[in-house]
Amino acid sequence: MKKKIIYSSLLIASVFILSAFTLSVVSEDNKEKFVVVLDAGHGGHDPGNRGNGYKEKDIALKVVLAVGAALEKDDRFKVVYTRSTDKFIELHERGKIANKAKADLFVSVHCNSHRSQAYGTETFVLGLHANDENFNVAKNENSVILLEDNYEANYDGFDPNSPESIIGLTLMQEEYLDQSLTLASFVQNGFNKSLKRKSRGVKQAGFVVLHQTYMPSVLIELGFLTNNKEGKYLNSKKGQDEMAKSIISSIIDYKESLDAIYYVPDAPEPEVPEVVDNDSITKVVGQKMYDGITFKVQIAAGSNDIELEPKNFNGLDQLSKIQFEGLYKYYFGNTSNYNLIKELRGVAVDKGYASCFVVAFKDNELIPLTEALKTDATSN
């Protein structure tokens, strides 16, 4: 039975991969908007968790509507809701809504629960659960499918209580894992820095609602309703407004970071050229240095620890990686020269990493690319 579940899940995921469209970054010269699908967890006869008597479905909806209202005022965005009222929407339908909208981003909002006084925010991307705790969070959210009519047919034998069923879920989102991880990092950093909320980190788990989507996707757990203090905060208008504003900033930072790859701020004509050389690819670029900032090209992300050898990365050198929460991010290049890193991104694209993108670090911490580019630059 376990083999049958794994096989059918893998088969579905493989079909979805073949039919998935490639994510494209929308430029500001193009009048198309950046489409964000906002998903308020649970709804209708599914209240979600009821920690301290609060309703997860109501808190998630209020936060989502606040995020959407702000983004709708920004001409760069188009917002689509999986639900805007207290309505039950099946998990597979939420993914269909996002795919039909050809969304650039899918953000699902939930609240956590625990038998203890655990507290803090965490943001999930789709992947194999790293531990029992992550699996249990996913199991709680996935169990909503048992409330759906004909769920066996809708999910082709998927069992939310079976770790083996999770294996097939991870394949489809591999193409978008790096972008999903970047958005998740922005979300967690925002909660921690601007609101001083405890961050429980960016994590991987097998959420069905993320499995259904064909774009970068995250699931945000705002905090624990079962924690006396945090539950009260999340159930308050102040808490909901603050969490919404932080999510809004993270989405905008993510979009602007993508845009920044293609838009170079005006700079004086450089006097000294720099030669880029990788596997006989030679280019000359100008120097535009950002003091204290390190730019890298993120080329891959996943749960496998790969040796940093050119043969493992289509001949690229200048490689580095970062491990966190059982995941690895792989980078190409390391420079404070923004013009150079844009050229290196082109090298990576030519080597087969079409979805790679530029990221920025300050004091060894990932920051939005737009924030890095606001730093005074010098031209040599």
Short mmCIF file of C-alpha atoms in Angstrom, two decimals:
data_model
loop_
_atom_site.label_atom_id
_atom_site.label_comp_id
_atom_site.label_asym_id
_atom_site.label_seq_id
_atom_site.Cartn_x
_atom_site.Cartn_y
_atom_site.Cartn_z
CA MET A 1 0.00 0.00 0.00
CA LYS A 2 2.83 2.38 0.86
CA LYS A 3 4.48 1.75 -2.52
CA LYS A 4 1.19 2.45 -4.28
CA ILE A 5 0.80 5.76 -2.43
CA ILE A 6 4.36 6.83 -3.24
CA TYR A 7 4.01 5.82 -6.90
CA SER A 8 0.73 7.66 -7.45
CA SER A 9 2.02 10.77 -5.69
CA LEU A 10 5.19 10.75 -7.77
CA LEU A 11 3.17 10.24 -10.95
CA ILE A 12 0.90 13.20 -10.22
CA ALA A 13 3.88 15.40 -9.37
CA SER A 14 5.64 14.42 -12.59
CA VAL A 15 2.60 15.27 -14.69
CA PHE A 16 2.33 18.64 -12.93
CA ILE A 17 5.98 19.37 -13.68
CA LEU A 18 5.47 18.75 -17.38
CA SER A 19 2.47 21.09 -17.46
CA ALA A 20 3.88 23.82 -15.24
CA PHE A 21 4.72 27.11 -16.87
CA THR A 22 8.08 28.82 -16.37
CA LEU A 23 8.11 31.73 -13.92
CA SER A 24 8.83 35.04 -15.64
CA VAL A 25 9.87 38.25 -13.99
CA VAL A 26 7.63 41.14 -15.03
CA SER A 27 9.48 44.32 -15.92
CA GLU A 28 8.11 47.77 -15.25
CA ASP A 29 8.20 48.49 -18.99
CA ASN A 30 5.59 45.77 -19.34
CA LYS A 31 2.11 46.77 -18.22
CA GLU A 32 1.38 43.30 -16.86
CA LYS A 33 1.10 43.26 -13.10
CA PHE A 34 2.85 41.05 -10.59
CA VAL A 35 0.14 38.61 -9.55
CA VAL A 36 0.01 37.62 -5.88
CA VAL A 37 -2.45 34.99 -4.70
CA LEU A 38 -3.31 35.33 -1.03
CA ASP A 39 -4.66 32.25 0.71
CA ALA A 40 -6.35 32.52 4.10
CA GLY A 41 -6.19 29.07 5.66
CA HIS A 42 -9.30 27.09 6.60
CA GLY A 43 -12.75 28.75 6.52
CA GLY A 44 -16.43 27.88 6.72
CA HIS A 45 -17.07 24.67 8.65
CA ASP A 46 -13.30 24.27 9.10
CA PRO A 47 -12.27 26.69 11.88
CA GLY A 48 -8.62 25.62 11.95
CA ASN A 49 -7.08 25.44 15.38
CA ARG A 50 -9.03 26.86 18.33
CA GLY A 51 -6.20 27.65 20.73
CA ASN A 52 -7.44 29.67 23.73
CA GLY A 53 -10.86 29.83 22.08
CA TYR A 54 -9.63 31.91 19.11
CA LYS A 55 -10.43 30.90 15.53
CA GLU A 56 -7.52 30.43 13.16
CA LYS A 57 -9.78 30.88 10.12
CA ASP A 58 -10.86 34.37 11.24
CA ILE A 59 -7.38 35.62 12.12
CA ALA A 60 -5.88 34.30 8.86
CA LEU A 61 -8.63 35.97 6.82
CA LYS A 62 -8.27 39.34 8.53
CA VAL A 63 -4.51 39.37 7.98
CA VAL A 64 -4.87 38.29 4.33
CA LEU A 65 -7.48 40.96 3.60
CA ALA A 66 -5.24 43.63 5.15
CA VAL A 67 -2.28 42.48 3.05
CA GLY A 68 -4.42 42.43 -0.07
CA ALA A 69 -5.94 45.86 0.53
CA ALA A 70 -2.47 47.42 0.74
CA LEU A 71 -1.10 45.63 -2.34
CA GLU A 72 -4.18 46.55 -4.37
CA LYS A 73 -3.29 50.21 -3.87
CA ASP A 74 0.07 49.58 -5.56
CA ASP A 75 -0.26 49.66 -9.36
CA ARG A 76 2.48 47.07 -9.74
CA PHE A 77 0.37 44.32 -8.16
CA LYS A 78 -2.72 42.33 -8.94
CA VAL A 79 -4.20 40.48 -5.95
CA VAL A 80 -6.25 37.30 -6.15
CA TYR A 81 -7.83 35.73 -3.06
CA THR A 82 -8.58 32.04 -2.63
CA ARG A 83 -11.28 33.23 -0.26
CA SER A 84 -12.34 36.69 0.88
CA THR A 85 -15.18 35.55 3.14
CA ASP A 86 -15.77 32.85 5.73
CA LYS A 87 -16.05 30.12 3.13
CA PHE A 88 -14.66 26.61 2.98
CA ILE A 89 -12.36 26.13 -0.03
CA GLU A 90 -10.89 22.70 -0.71
CA LEU A 91 -7.09 22.57 -0.80
CA HIS A 92 -6.89 21.39 -4.41
CA GLU A 93 -9.15 24.30 -5.44
CA ARG A 94 -6.79 26.83 -3.80
CA GLY A 95 -3.96 25.66 -6.03
CA LYS A 96 -6.20 25.76 -9.10
CA ILE A 97 -7.12 29.38 -8.34
CA ALA A 98 -3.44 30.34 -8.23
CA ASN A 99 -2.57 28.43 -11.39
CA LYS A 100 -5.52 29.85 -13.33
CA ALA A 101 -4.42 33.36 -12.33
CA LYS A 102 -0.89 32.57 -13.60
CA ALA A 103 0.34 33.91 -10.30
CA ASP A 104 3.90 35.04 -9.68
CA LEU A 105 3.58 34.29 -5.98
CA PHE A 106 1.38 32.22 -3.65
CA VAL A 107 1.21 33.15 0.04
CA SER A 108 -0.83 31.03 2.46
CA VAL A 109 -1.47 32.35 5.98
CA HIS A 110 -2.15 30.20 9.05
CA CYS A 111 -1.79 30.13 12.84
CA ASN A 112 0.01 27.43 14.78
CA SER A 113 -0.89 25.36 17.84
CA HIS A 114 0.94 23.16 20.30
CA ARG A 115 0.25 21.32 23.53
CA SER A 116 2.87 23.50 25.28
CA GLN A 117 3.31 27.28 25.51
CA ALA A 118 5.49 27.26 22.38
CA TYR A 119 5.56 30.57 20.52
CA GLY A 120 7.09 32.29 17.51
CA THR A 121 6.67 32.64 13.75
CA GLU A 122 7.81 30.22 11.09
CA THR A 123 7.53 30.15 7.31
CA PHE A 124 7.42 26.91 5.33
CA VAL A 125 8.34 25.96 1.80
CA LEU A 126 7.43 22.62 0.28
CA GLY A 127 9.88 19.83 0.95
CA LEU A 128 10.53 16.64 2.85
CA HIS A 129 9.85 17.21 6.54
CA ALA A 130 13.19 17.60 8.31
CA ASN A 131 11.88 16.21 11.58
CA ASP A 132 8.75 14.96 13.33
CA GLU A 133 7.78 18.45 14.44
CA ASN A 134 7.68 19.77 10.86
CA PHE A 135 5.74 16.71 9.74
CA ASN A 136 3.17 17.23 12.50
CA VAL A 137 2.63 20.86 11.48
CA ALA A 138 2.03 19.76 7.89
CA LYS A 139 -0.18 16.88 9.01
CA ASN A 140 -2.40 19.27 10.99
CA GLU A 141 -2.84 21.60 8.01
CA ASN A 142 -3.24 18.76 5.48
CA SER A 143 -5.90 17.00 7.55
CA VAL A 144 -8.46 19.49 6.24
CA ILE A 145 -8.77 17.30 3.13
CA LEU A 146 -10.65 14.79 5.30
CA LEU A 147 -13.46 17.36 5.52
CA GLU A 148 -13.79 17.46 1.73
CA ASP A 149 -16.26 15.46 -0.32
CA ASN A 150 -14.63 12.82 -2.51
CA TYR A 151 -11.16 13.61 -1.18
CA GLU A 152 -9.78 10.20 -2.20
CA ALA A 153 -10.36 11.07 -5.86
CA ASN A 154 -9.19 14.69 -5.52
CA TYR A 155 -5.84 13.66 -4.04
CA ASP A 156 -5.46 10.20 -5.62
CA GLY A 157 -4.89 8.25 -2.44
CA PHE A 158 -2.83 10.86 -0.57
CA ASP A 159 -2.87 10.13 3.16
CA PRO A 160 -2.17 13.21 5.36
CA ASN A 161 -1.13 10.89 8.20
CA SER A 162 1.48 9.05 6.14
CA PRO A 163 5.09 10.29 5.90
CA GLU A 164 5.47 8.22 2.71
CA SER A 165 2.76 10.25 0.97
CA ILE A 166 4.84 13.39 1.43
CA ILE A 167 7.63 12.13 -0.84
CA GLY A 168 5.71 12.69 -4.05
CA LEU A 169 4.71 16.21 -3.04
CA THR A 170 8.20 17.65 -3.23
CA LEU A 171 9.00 17.15 -6.90
CA MET A 172 6.78 19.77 -8.49
CA GLN A 173 8.04 22.68 -6.40
CA GLU A 174 11.75 21.96 -6.95
CA GLU A 175 11.86 24.45 -9.82
CA TYR A 176 10.68 27.24 -7.53
CA LEU A 177 12.40 26.23 -4.29
CA ASP A 178 15.13 28.86 -4.43
CA GLN A 179 12.66 31.73 -4.97
CA SER A 180 10.35 30.34 -2.29
CA LEU A 181 13.23 30.18 0.18
CA THR A 182 14.18 33.78 -0.56
CA LEU A 183 10.65 35.06 0.08
CA ALA A 184 10.41 32.93 3.22
CA SER A 185 13.67 34.45 4.49
CA PHE A 186 12.34 37.97 3.88
CA VAL A 187 9.14 37.13 5.78
CA GLN A 188 10.96 35.70 8.79
CA ASN A 189 13.54 38.50 8.90
CA GLY A 190 10.71 41.05 8.79
CA PHE A 191 8.82 39.50 11.67
CA ASN A 192 11.99 39.29 13.74
CA LYS A 193 13.52 42.70 12.98
CA SER A 194 10.54 45.00 12.61
CA LEU A 195 8.17 43.37 15.11
CA LYS A 196 10.67 41.63 17.42
CA ARG A 197 8.71 38.39 17.11
CA LYS A 198 10.56 35.20 17.90
CA SER A 199 11.61 33.53 14.65
CA ARG A 200 11.44 29.75 14.54
CA GLY A 201 13.06 29.89 11.11
CA VAL A 202 12.41 28.90 7.52
CA LYS A 203 11.45 25.25 7.27
CA GLN A 204 10.47 22.53 4.83
CA ALA A 205 7.36 20.39 5.16
CA GLY A 206 4.90 18.59 2.93
CA PHE A 207 1.90 20.93 2.65
CA VAL A 208 -0.69 19.83 0.09
CA VAL A 209 -1.75 23.43 -0.60
CA LEU A 210 1.81 24.30 -1.70
CA HIS A 211 2.07 21.11 -3.73
CA GLN A 212 -0.82 22.25 -5.93
CA THR A 213 0.85 25.46 -7.13
CA TYR A 214 3.12 26.21 -10.12
CA MET A 215 4.95 29.25 -8.73
CA PRO A 216 7.10 30.30 -5.75
CA SER A 217 4.95 29.52 -2.72
CA VAL A 218 5.19 29.86 1.05
CA LEU A 219 3.01 29.01 4.03
CA ILE A 220 3.27 31.44 6.94
CA GLU A 221 2.49 30.42 10.50
CA LEU A 222 1.85 33.75 12.25
CA GLY A 223 2.36 32.30 15.71
CA PHE A 224 0.72 30.02 18.26
CA LEU A 225 -2.87 30.63 19.31
CA THR A 226 -2.27 28.16 22.12
CA ASN A 227 0.32 30.48 23.67
CA ASN A 228 -1.53 32.76 26.10
CA LYS A 229 0.35 35.94 25.20
CA GLU A 230 0.87 35.31 21.49
CA GLY A 231 -2.68 34.08 20.95
CA LYS A 232 -4.07 37.27 22.48
CA TYR A 233 -1.76 39.37 20.30
CA LEU A 234 -2.74 37.58 17.08
CA ASN A 235 -6.44 37.87 17.94
CA SER A 236 -6.10 41.66 18.39
CA LYS A 237 -6.46 44.27 15.65
CA LYS A 238 -3.03 45.65 16.57
CA GLY A 239 -1.40 42.24 16.14
CA GLN A 240 -3.17 41.52 12.87
CA ASP A 241 -2.30 44.95 11.44
CA GLU A 242 1.36 44.64 12.42
CA MET A 243 1.74 41.13 11.02
CA ALA A 244 0.01 42.20 7.81
CA LYS A 245 2.30 45.22 7.36
CA SER A 246 5.36 43.04 7.80
CA ILE A 247 4.13 40.55 5.19
CA ILE A 248 3.37 43.42 2.80
CA SER A 249 6.93 44.73 3.13
CA SER A 250 8.35 41.25 2.51
CA ILE A 251 6.31 40.75 -0.67
CA ILE A 252 7.33 44.17 -1.98
CA ASP A 253 10.99 43.52 -1.11
CA TYR A 254 10.81 40.20 -2.96
CA LYS A 255 9.28 41.74 -6.09
CA GLU A 256 11.70 44.68 -6.09
CA SER A 257 14.64 42.34 -5.62
CA LEU A 258 13.59 40.48 -8.76
CA ASP A 259 13.18 43.77 -10.63
CA ALA A 260 16.57 45.01 -9.45
CA ILE A 261 18.29 42.23 -11.36
CA TYR A 262 17.21 43.89 -14.58
CA TYR A 263 17.43 47.56 -13.62
CA VAL A 264 20.82 49.08 -12.85
CA PRO A 265 20.69 52.42 -11.00
CA ASP A 266 22.32 55.32 -12.86
CA ALA A 267 26.03 55.55 -12.21
CA PRO A 268 28.98 57.55 -13.54
CA GLU A 269 30.82 55.93 -16.42
CA PRO A 270 33.49 53.65 -14.90
CA GLU A 271 37.13 54.38 -15.54
CA VAL A 272 38.64 50.99 -14.70
CA PRO A 273 37.30 47.80 -16.30
CA GLU A 274 37.25 44.42 -14.61
CA VAL A 275 37.65 41.14 -16.47
CA VAL A 276 35.26 38.27 -15.77
CA ASP A 277 36.63 34.85 -16.58
CA ASN A 278 34.85 31.55 -16.08
CA ASP A 279 35.53 28.52 -18.26
CA SER A 280 36.94 30.64 -21.09
CA ILE A 281 33.96 33.04 -20.92
CA THR A 282 35.55 36.47 -20.77
CA LYS A 283 33.69 39.75 -20.37
CA VAL A 284 34.68 43.27 -19.36
CA VAL A 285 32.46 45.17 -16.96
CA GLY A 286 32.63 48.47 -15.15
CA GLN A 287 33.26 48.81 -11.44
CA LYS A 288 30.32 49.81 -9.29
CA MET A 289 31.21 48.92 -5.73
CA TYR A 290 28.85 48.75 -2.74
CA ASP A 291 30.87 48.94 0.45
CA GLY A 292 29.91 46.32 3.05
CA ILE A 293 27.66 44.46 0.58
CA THR A 294 28.37 41.05 -0.95
CA PHE A 295 26.47 40.01 -4.06
CA LYS A 296 26.09 36.39 -5.12
CA VAL A 297 24.08 34.51 -7.74
CA GLN A 298 21.83 31.87 -6.20
CA ILE A 299 21.86 28.95 -8.62
CA ALA A 300 20.23 26.13 -6.66
CA ALA A 301 18.64 25.08 -3.38
CA GLY A 302 17.65 21.77 -1.88
CA SER A 303 18.13 19.20 0.84
CA ASN A 304 21.17 17.48 -0.73
CA ASP A 305 24.70 18.44 0.34
CA ILE A 306 26.62 18.72 -2.94
CA GLU A 307 30.39 19.03 -3.12
CA LEU A 308 31.47 22.44 -4.43
CA GLU A 309 33.22 21.23 -7.56
CA PRO A 310 32.78 22.74 -11.05
CA LYS A 311 31.85 19.31 -12.41
CA ASN A 312 28.79 19.30 -10.14
CA PHE A 313 27.62 22.74 -11.29
CA ASN A 314 27.90 22.64 -15.09
CA GLY A 315 31.48 23.91 -15.00
CA LEU A 316 30.91 26.96 -12.78
CA ASP A 317 33.58 27.87 -10.24
CA GLN A 318 33.59 30.59 -7.52
CA LEU A 319 31.06 28.45 -5.62
CA SER A 320 29.77 28.67 -2.05
CA LYS A 321 26.88 27.28 -0.04
CA ILE A 322 24.93 28.01 3.13
CA GLN A 323 23.15 25.41 5.25
CA PHE A 324 20.12 26.17 7.39
CA GLU A 325 17.23 24.08 8.73
CA GLY A 326 18.51 21.03 6.85
CA LEU A 327 18.54 22.90 3.53
CA TYR A 328 21.39 24.06 1.32
CA LYS A 329 21.57 27.15 -0.86
CA TYR A 330 24.23 27.19 -3.59
CA TYR A 331 25.81 30.38 -4.91
CA PHE A 332 28.04 31.42 -7.78
CA GLY A 333 30.27 34.51 -7.49
CA ASN A 334 31.19 36.72 -4.57
CA THR A 335 31.68 40.43 -5.16
CA SER A 336 30.73 43.95 -4.07
CA ASN A 337 30.56 44.98 -7.73
CA TYR A 338 26.92 45.01 -8.84
CA ASN A 339 27.73 45.28 -12.54
CA LEU A 340 29.99 42.26 -12.21
CA ILE A 341 27.40 40.13 -10.44
CA LYS A 342 24.89 40.89 -13.19
CA GLU A 343 27.43 39.62 -15.71
CA LEU A 344 28.03 36.53 -13.59
CA ARG A 345 24.30 35.87 -13.55
CA GLY A 346 24.43 35.87 -17.35
CA VAL A 347 27.25 33.33 -17.19
CA ALA A 348 25.14 31.11 -14.91
CA VAL A 349 22.15 31.39 -17.25
CA ASP A 350 24.36 30.35 -20.18
CA LYS A 351 25.46 27.34 -18.11
CA GLY A 352 21.87 26.15 -17.73
CA TYR A 353 20.69 27.93 -14.55
CA ALA A 354 17.84 29.84 -16.19
CA SER A 355 16.02 30.62 -12.93
CA CYS A 356 19.08 31.87 -11.03
CA PHE A 357 18.95 35.33 -9.46
CA VAL A 358 21.10 37.85 -7.63
CA VAL A 359 21.02 38.06 -3.84
CA ALA A 360 22.73 40.44 -1.43
CA PHE A 361 24.35 39.93 1.96
CA LYS A 362 25.37 42.41 4.63
CA ASP A 363 27.27 41.18 7.68
CA ASN A 364 26.70 37.63 6.40
CA GLU A 365 22.92 38.09 6.51
CA LEU A 366 20.59 37.99 3.50
CA ILE A 367 19.00 41.37 2.80
CA PRO A 368 16.62 42.57 0.06
CA LEU A 369 18.53 43.43 -3.08
CA THR A 370 16.80 46.81 -3.27
CA GLU A 371 18.04 47.63 0.22
CA ALA A 372 21.59 46.81 -0.85
CA LEU A 373 21.32 49.03 -3.90
CA LYS A 374 20.28 51.99 -1.77
CA THR A 375 23.76 51.92 -0.26
CA ASP A 376 26.07 54.58 -1.68
CA ALA A 377 28.07 53.09 -4.52
CA THR A 378 31.50 54.12 -5.72
CA SER A 379 32.82 53.90 -9.27
CA ASN A 380 36.54 53.41 -9.81
#
